[in-house]
Amino acid sequence: MKDNVSVVISAYNEGESINELHKELNKVMKELPLKEYELIFVDDGSSDDTYAKCQKLQAKDSHVKIVHLKRNFGHEIAMTAGMDYAKGDAVIFMDADLQHPPFYIKDMVKYWQEGCEIVLTKRVENRATSKFYDFCAASFYKILNFLSDTKIPAKTPDFRLIDRSYIEVLKKFNEHDRLFRGLLSWAMPNDKVKVIDFVAPERFAGTSKYNFRKSLALALNSIVQFSTKPLRLSIYLGLITAFISGILGLYVIIEHFILRHPTPGYATIMTTVIFIGSVQLIVLGIIGEYIGKIHMEVKKRPLYIAEYKTKEIKNAKKDI
Ligand code: UDP
Ligand code: MG
């Protein structure tokens, strides 16, 4: 049962790349020793012609399936939706902008057929990002891995193959705020994992959908998702400030009662009050982040609204 693969491609406003990606994917997939394969294009509520282009491809190629999200739900949810509809014995995830070259799928499938259950990729070079971006990303992973018990390796993008057995595990996670690679790290076995090095080229067309603000939000969300250590660190912060104010208090007592110097009041008091106030606000903010996440997750809202289309349009399943 290692001859049926699904490829899940999440696309948001990637109309300019879709045809080229399909061409390259087709070339690679046809050469593989597989009985069946499907190419699931997840249109993440694009406002350009991504959906129309996917439909045109589907008219020509029965391997193409479309998951059409009714609005933009974000990359992580788009991958989840694609995974939910995938039927293959293994699922390969990739981006639509050709930064995940289809060429590497050959090796992924080969290792899987030889017995690996998860084949990851490691981006040894990213031709699309600046040194500053790479530095920020590396620092984020260091902080995340310091705070979290689930270790998430850096430079391993969402371009990967996952065996059906692990897909079923991943489908059990139902949190809204999700970092797919983190969930996979949580489920990662100690063996049967292979890593393929690759060089990520520039995007084929268009610009990155992750600006600095979105990347920062994803980074902060990921920390809250995978770690409660910031709450513990708040306690340490409180203890440190208590210690500092204790020393200050002692200094004031010695100055006033032993050395008999007039205590310099106003400036010291203001500084101390502002300092303690800021620490309290930081700690409240951290607690608020966690409470906010609980508030959103307990509602158990659906993850997405999707329409699933196969070429046999009459039998199409419609989930809304
Ligand atoms: N993407 C998506 N939904 C979004 C944002 C991005 O499906 O809301 C897709 C996007 O079309 C691409 C992949 O996720 O195929 C990665 O996005 P992008 O290339 O912009 O990120 P980068 O490679 O710059 O980190
Ligand atoms: Mg990209």
mmCIF file of C-alpha atoms in Angstrom, residues 128-283:
data_model
loop_
_atom_site.group_PDB
_atom_site.id
_atom_site.type_symbol
_atom_site.label_atom_id
_atom_site.label_comp_id
_atom_site.label_asym_id
_atom_site.label_seq_id
_atom_site.Cartn_x
_atom_site.Cartn_y
_atom_site.Cartn_z
ATOM 1 C CA ALA A 128 14.355 34.764 -1.488
ATOM 2 C CA THR A 129 15.191 36.096 1.979
ATOM 3 C CA SER A 130 17.638 38.684 3.281
ATOM 4 C CA LYS A 131 20.360 38.039 5.866
ATOM 5 C CA PHE A 132 18.305 40.074 8.359
ATOM 6 C CA TYR A 133 15.229 37.865 7.812
ATOM 7 C CA ASP A 134 17.327 34.707 8.210
ATOM 8 C CA PHE A 135 18.777 36.093 11.446
ATOM 9 C CA CYS A 136 15.273 36.897 12.810
ATOM 10 C CA ALA A 137 14.008 33.425 11.847
ATOM 11 C CA ALA A 138 17.003 31.714 13.483
ATOM 12 C CA SER A 139 16.554 33.788 16.664
ATOM 13 C CA PHE A 140 12.850 32.923 16.757
ATOM 14 C CA TYR A 141 13.569 29.188 16.624
ATOM 15 C CA LYS A 142 16.200 29.545 19.369
ATOM 16 C CA ILE A 143 13.698 31.357 21.632
ATOM 17 C CA LEU A 144 10.870 28.940 20.794
ATOM 18 C CA ASN A 145 13.015 25.886 21.447
ATOM 19 C CA PHE A 146 14.296 27.372 24.689
ATOM 20 C CA LEU A 147 10.739 27.952 25.887
ATOM 21 C CA SER A 148 9.031 24.893 24.499
ATOM 22 C CA ASP A 149 9.260 21.214 25.358
ATOM 23 C CA THR A 150 8.386 20.366 21.748
ATOM 24 C CA LYS A 151 11.542 21.093 19.784
ATOM 25 C CA ILE A 152 10.895 22.494 16.313
ATOM 26 C CA PRO A 153 13.942 22.368 14.050
ATOM 27 C CA ALA A 154 14.830 25.577 12.172
ATOM 28 C CA LYS A 155 14.924 25.764 8.373
ATOM 29 C CA THR A 156 12.490 22.876 7.913
ATOM 30 C CA PRO A 157 9.645 24.352 5.885
ATOM 31 C CA ASP A 158 6.256 22.773 5.286
ATOM 32 C CA PHE A 159 7.586 20.940 2.223
ATOM 33 C CA ARG A 160 7.431 17.344 3.410
ATOM 34 C CA LEU A 161 5.942 13.890 3.000
ATOM 35 C CA ILE A 162 3.905 12.321 5.784
ATOM 36 C CA ASP A 163 2.716 8.740 5.851
ATOM 37 C CA ARG A 164 -1.014 8.068 6.284
ATOM 38 C CA SER A 165 -0.484 6.743 9.833
ATOM 39 C CA TYR A 166 0.827 10.169 10.932
ATOM 40 C CA ILE A 167 -1.750 12.046 8.877
ATOM 41 C CA GLU A 168 -4.399 10.320 10.990
ATOM 42 C CA VAL A 169 -2.593 11.528 14.136
ATOM 43 C CA LEU A 170 -2.402 15.093 12.800
ATOM 44 C CA LYS A 171 -6.117 15.063 11.977
ATOM 45 C CA LYS A 172 -6.866 14.568 15.665
ATOM 46 C CA PHE A 173 -5.467 17.998 16.549
ATOM 47 C CA ASN A 174 -8.351 20.421 16.498
ATOM 48 C CA GLU A 175 -6.846 23.671 17.723
ATOM 49 C CA HIS A 176 -7.475 26.790 15.656
ATOM 50 C CA ASP A 177 -4.235 28.481 16.240
ATOM 51 C CA ARG A 178 -1.840 25.978 14.830
ATOM 52 C CA LEU A 179 1.707 25.751 13.654
ATOM 53 C CA PHE A 180 1.717 22.660 11.488
ATOM 54 C CA ARG A 181 5.416 21.985 11.831
ATOM 55 C CA GLY A 182 5.040 22.196 15.617
ATOM 56 C CA LEU A 183 2.211 19.657 15.638
ATOM 57 C CA LEU A 184 4.311 17.378 13.480
ATOM 58 C CA SER A 185 7.296 17.775 15.822
ATOM 59 C CA TRP A 186 5.028 16.781 18.692
ATOM 60 C CA ALA A 187 4.110 13.567 16.859
ATOM 61 C CA MET A 188 7.569 12.917 15.373
ATOM 62 C CA PRO A 189 8.875 9.382 15.885
ATOM 63 C CA ASN A 190 12.533 8.738 16.759
ATOM 64 C CA ASP A 191 13.151 6.642 13.694
ATOM 65 C CA LYS A 192 11.880 6.289 10.140
ATOM 66 C CA VAL A 193 12.433 10.004 9.523
ATOM 67 C CA LYS A 194 14.595 11.235 6.682
ATOM 68 C CA VAL A 195 15.713 14.781 5.933
ATOM 69 C CA ILE A 196 16.466 16.001 2.404
ATOM 70 C CA ASP A 197 18.551 19.152 1.907
ATOM 71 C CA PHE A 198 17.316 21.614 -0.676
ATOM 72 C CA VAL A 199 17.904 25.126 -1.934
ATOM 73 C CA ALA A 200 14.793 27.311 -2.036
ATOM 74 C CA PRO A 201 14.806 29.446 -5.171
ATOM 75 C CA GLU A 202 13.149 32.839 -5.523
ATOM 76 C CA ARG A 203 9.374 32.849 -5.926
ATOM 77 C CA PHE A 204 8.258 32.103 -9.493
ATOM 78 C CA ALA A 205 5.998 35.194 -9.410
ATOM 79 C CA GLY A 206 4.309 37.574 -6.983
ATOM 80 C CA THR A 207 5.432 38.489 -3.488
ATOM 81 C CA SER A 208 5.517 36.720 -0.129
ATOM 82 C CA LYS A 209 2.211 36.653 1.716
ATOM 83 C CA TYR A 210 4.020 36.862 5.046
ATOM 84 C CA ASN A 211 4.983 40.438 5.845
ATOM 85 C CA PHE A 212 6.907 41.299 9.011
ATOM 86 C CA ARG A 213 3.722 41.825 11.053
ATOM 87 C CA LYS A 214 2.205 38.470 10.027
ATOM 88 C CA SER A 215 5.480 36.629 10.671
ATOM 89 C CA LEU A 216 5.792 38.224 14.115
ATOM 90 C CA ALA A 217 2.178 37.309 14.964
ATOM 91 C CA LEU A 218 2.817 33.708 13.881
ATOM 92 C CA ALA A 219 6.005 33.615 15.957
ATOM 93 C CA LEU A 220 4.293 34.924 19.116
ATOM 94 C CA ASN A 221 1.288 32.634 18.624
ATOM 95 C CA SER A 222 3.590 29.668 18.237
ATOM 96 C CA ILE A 223 5.304 30.416 21.542
ATOM 97 C CA VAL A 224 1.949 30.595 23.353
ATOM 98 C CA GLN A 225 0.782 27.389 21.619
ATOM 99 C CA PHE A 226 3.759 25.290 22.505
ATOM 100 C CA SER A 227 4.878 26.599 25.855
ATOM 101 C CA THR A 228 3.566 27.785 29.192
ATOM 102 C CA LYS A 229 7.057 28.782 30.279
ATOM 103 C CA PRO A 230 6.394 32.540 29.816
ATOM 104 C CA LEU A 231 3.931 32.227 32.747
ATOM 105 C CA ARG A 232 6.644 30.644 34.877
ATOM 106 C CA LEU A 233 9.124 33.310 33.745
ATOM 107 C CA SER A 234 6.638 35.967 34.930
ATOM 108 C CA ILE A 235 6.975 34.577 38.438
ATOM 109 C CA TYR A 236 10.766 34.813 38.198
ATOM 110 C CA LEU A 237 10.457 38.364 36.902
ATOM 111 C CA GLY A 238 8.272 39.206 39.907
ATOM 112 C CA LEU A 239 10.829 37.657 42.261
ATOM 113 C CA ILE A 240 13.690 39.603 40.666
ATOM 114 C CA THR A 241 11.847 42.926 40.954
ATOM 115 C CA ALA A 242 10.879 42.115 44.555
ATOM 116 C CA PHE A 243 14.556 41.482 45.268
ATOM 117 C CA ILE A 244 15.624 44.755 43.625
ATOM 118 C CA SER A 245 13.021 46.758 45.549
ATOM 119 C CA GLY A 246 14.121 45.006 48.779
ATOM 120 C CA ILE A 247 17.691 46.213 48.189
ATOM 121 C CA LEU A 248 16.442 49.707 47.403
ATOM 122 C CA GLY A 249 14.368 49.696 50.597
ATOM 123 C CA LEU A 250 17.398 48.638 52.603
ATOM 124 C CA TYR A 251 19.444 51.441 51.040
ATOM 125 C CA VAL A 252 16.796 53.999 51.977
ATOM 126 C CA ILE A 253 16.650 52.727 55.600
ATOM 127 C CA ILE A 254 20.437 52.874 55.950
ATOM 128 C CA GLU A 255 20.581 56.360 54.395
ATOM 129 C CA HIS A 256 17.803 57.687 56.587
ATOM 130 C CA PHE A 257 18.331 56.045 59.970
ATOM 131 C CA ILE A 258 22.041 55.197 60.104
ATOM 132 C CA LEU A 259 23.848 57.685 57.865
ATOM 133 C CA ARG A 260 21.261 60.380 58.672
ATOM 134 C CA HIS A 261 21.254 61.694 55.098
ATOM 135 C CA PRO A 262 18.064 63.262 53.833
ATOM 136 C CA THR A 263 16.490 60.606 51.551
ATOM 137 C CA PRO A 264 16.289 61.763 47.917
ATOM 138 C CA GLY A 265 12.589 61.048 47.504
ATOM 139 C CA TYR A 266 10.667 62.064 44.404
ATOM 140 C CA ALA A 267 12.853 60.702 41.600
ATOM 141 C CA THR A 268 13.505 57.353 43.298
ATOM 142 C CA ILE A 269 9.844 56.820 44.106
ATOM 143 C CA MET A 270 8.705 57.657 40.575
ATOM 144 C CA THR A 271 11.308 55.364 39.012
ATOM 145 C CA THR A 272 10.358 52.516 41.314
ATOM 146 C CA VAL A 273 6.623 52.968 40.752
ATOM 147 C CA ILE A 274 7.001 53.084 36.972
ATOM 148 C CA PHE A 275 9.321 50.081 37.016
ATOM 149 C CA ILE A 276 6.991 47.942 39.132
ATOM 150 C CA GLY A 277 3.990 49.156 37.104
ATOM 151 C CA SER A 278 5.638 48.119 33.833
ATOM 152 C CA VAL A 279 6.536 44.691 35.163
ATOM 153 C CA GLN A 280 2.939 44.192 36.257
ATOM 154 C CA LEU A 281 1.649 45.210 32.850
ATOM 155 C CA ILE A 282 4.042 42.815 31.106
ATOM 156 C CA VAL A 283 2.967 39.943 33.340
#
